[in-house]
Amino acid sequence: MQNYFDVLIIGAGPAGLSMAKGLSQLNLKVLIVEKNSKESIENPVPDGRDIALTHLSKNILSELGAWEKFNQEDISEINEAKVFNGESSYFLGFSTKIRDRLAYIISNHHIRKAAYDTVKDDSNITIITDSVVDNFALNDDRVEAKISNGTEVVCKLLIAADTRFSETRKKVGISASMKDFGKSMLVCQMSHDLPHNNVANECFLYGNTLAVLPLNGNRSSVILTAKPAEIKGVQALPKKQFNEYIQNLFQHRYGKMILDSERFTYPLVAVYAHNFTAKRFALIGDAAVGMHPVTAHGFNFGLKAQHSLIHEIKRALNRKGDIASETVLRNYQKNHSK
C-alpha cells in the first residue's frame, strides 16, 4: 500500500523540522524520516554548540512558531563584538548603532527542541524515526520511495536535510566539494568573575583562534580552534589546568574562569554541494552548504535559503502549479547560490 504526501524530508534536525513546519503552514502534507530515535529528537542533549542567530533568523523562527518555544533564560544577546590580533590590547570593534543588539545566542539543543515542539502536534506532519529511506525514484511526475520500516511513499518533492555528509545527496548523484581545514574545535561553557557586558570576543592567536561569546549571567561560550593534536591535549587537561589555560589565552579579561560544562570537540570540515536541486529534489541545510560546524553561519544561511524555497513553493501553489516544477527548483538554486 502506498502512502501519499506532498513532500518527503529526510532528516529531522533543525533544518528538516523547520522546513516541514513552513510547508505545513502552506497546508501541505509532509513526511519526515529520521534514522535516529524519537527520544533523541524529542529531548536533544547538549552538544556544546551555542548558535548566534541573526535578526532575520529570529524573524523566520518566529514565523514558524519556534521562537516562542524558547525559555527567556535560554536566550542571550550580543550587543558588541571585538576582534583581537595576537597579544595586542588593540581591537577592531563592532557595536549596535541602528539595532539594540547584534545577534542572539541560543544553545543548539534548545533550537532542536523548539523546532521539534513546533511540529510534534501538527496534523500535516508525520515523523517516522529509527528508519532510513532505502531507495527512491525521481520520476517526471512524482517521487516514489521505500522506507526501511516497510512503508512505501509517493510524493511530489523529496528534500534532503541529512547533514553535510548527506547519503541522499550521493544517491542522487550530486557531487560536493569538501574542505578539511586540518583543524579541530573545542567548545564548552565557562563561568567567570567579571561581567562580559554582552560582548562577543574573537582572538586570533598565531594559528589558533579563541572565541568567547556571552551567555546569560557571568557565563560565556568558549570556542578554541587549533590543530587536532593540540585540541586533544587541551581536552585532556584536568579541570584546574584547563581553566588556567583558557584564562591565560584570554589574557585574564574576565578574571578567573571556571569550566561548568562538558568539553566537546569537532573537526573543522566545510562542504559545498555543486548543485542544490535535481528533478523533484532539493538539498537544504548542511546537506547543501555545510559551513563552520560550531558558529551560526551555516544555520543562518541555511534558514534563509530554505525560507526562499518555501516562498517559491507558495508562489507555485498560488498559481495552482507543481510545487516541484523546474521553475520552483531553478529559482531556489539561483537564490541559494547568491
XYZ file of C-alpha atoms in Angstrom, residues 9-22 111-112 115-116 159-163 283-287 298-307:
38
model
C 12.005 15.185 4.055
C 14.988 13.038 5.025
C 16.445 14.250 8.324
C 14.806 15.633 11.474
C 17.441 18.128 12.509
C 16.610 21.836 12.858
C 16.727 22.305 9.065
C 14.368 19.435 8.277
C 11.937 20.246 11.082
C 11.846 23.964 10.233
C 11.272 23.168 6.576
C 8.431 20.814 7.470
C 6.733 23.485 9.581
C 6.990 26.052 6.806
C 16.976 25.155 18.889
C 16.493 21.476 18.064
C 11.934 23.034 16.187
C 10.558 19.649 17.243
C 14.095 17.128 0.297
C 17.389 16.019 1.855
C 18.362 17.514 5.214
C 20.622 14.666 6.311
C 23.812 16.513 7.372
C 19.049 19.959 -0.714
C 18.674 22.138 2.387
C 20.716 22.922 5.485
C 24.177 21.402 5.821
C 23.370 18.898 3.071
C 25.642 27.741 8.316
C 22.388 27.676 10.253
C 21.561 31.300 9.436
C 22.484 30.833 5.779
C 20.512 27.595 5.514
C 17.441 29.021 7.238
C 17.402 31.949 4.823
C 17.787 29.600 1.842
C 15.023 27.204 2.830
C 12.782 30.195 3.533
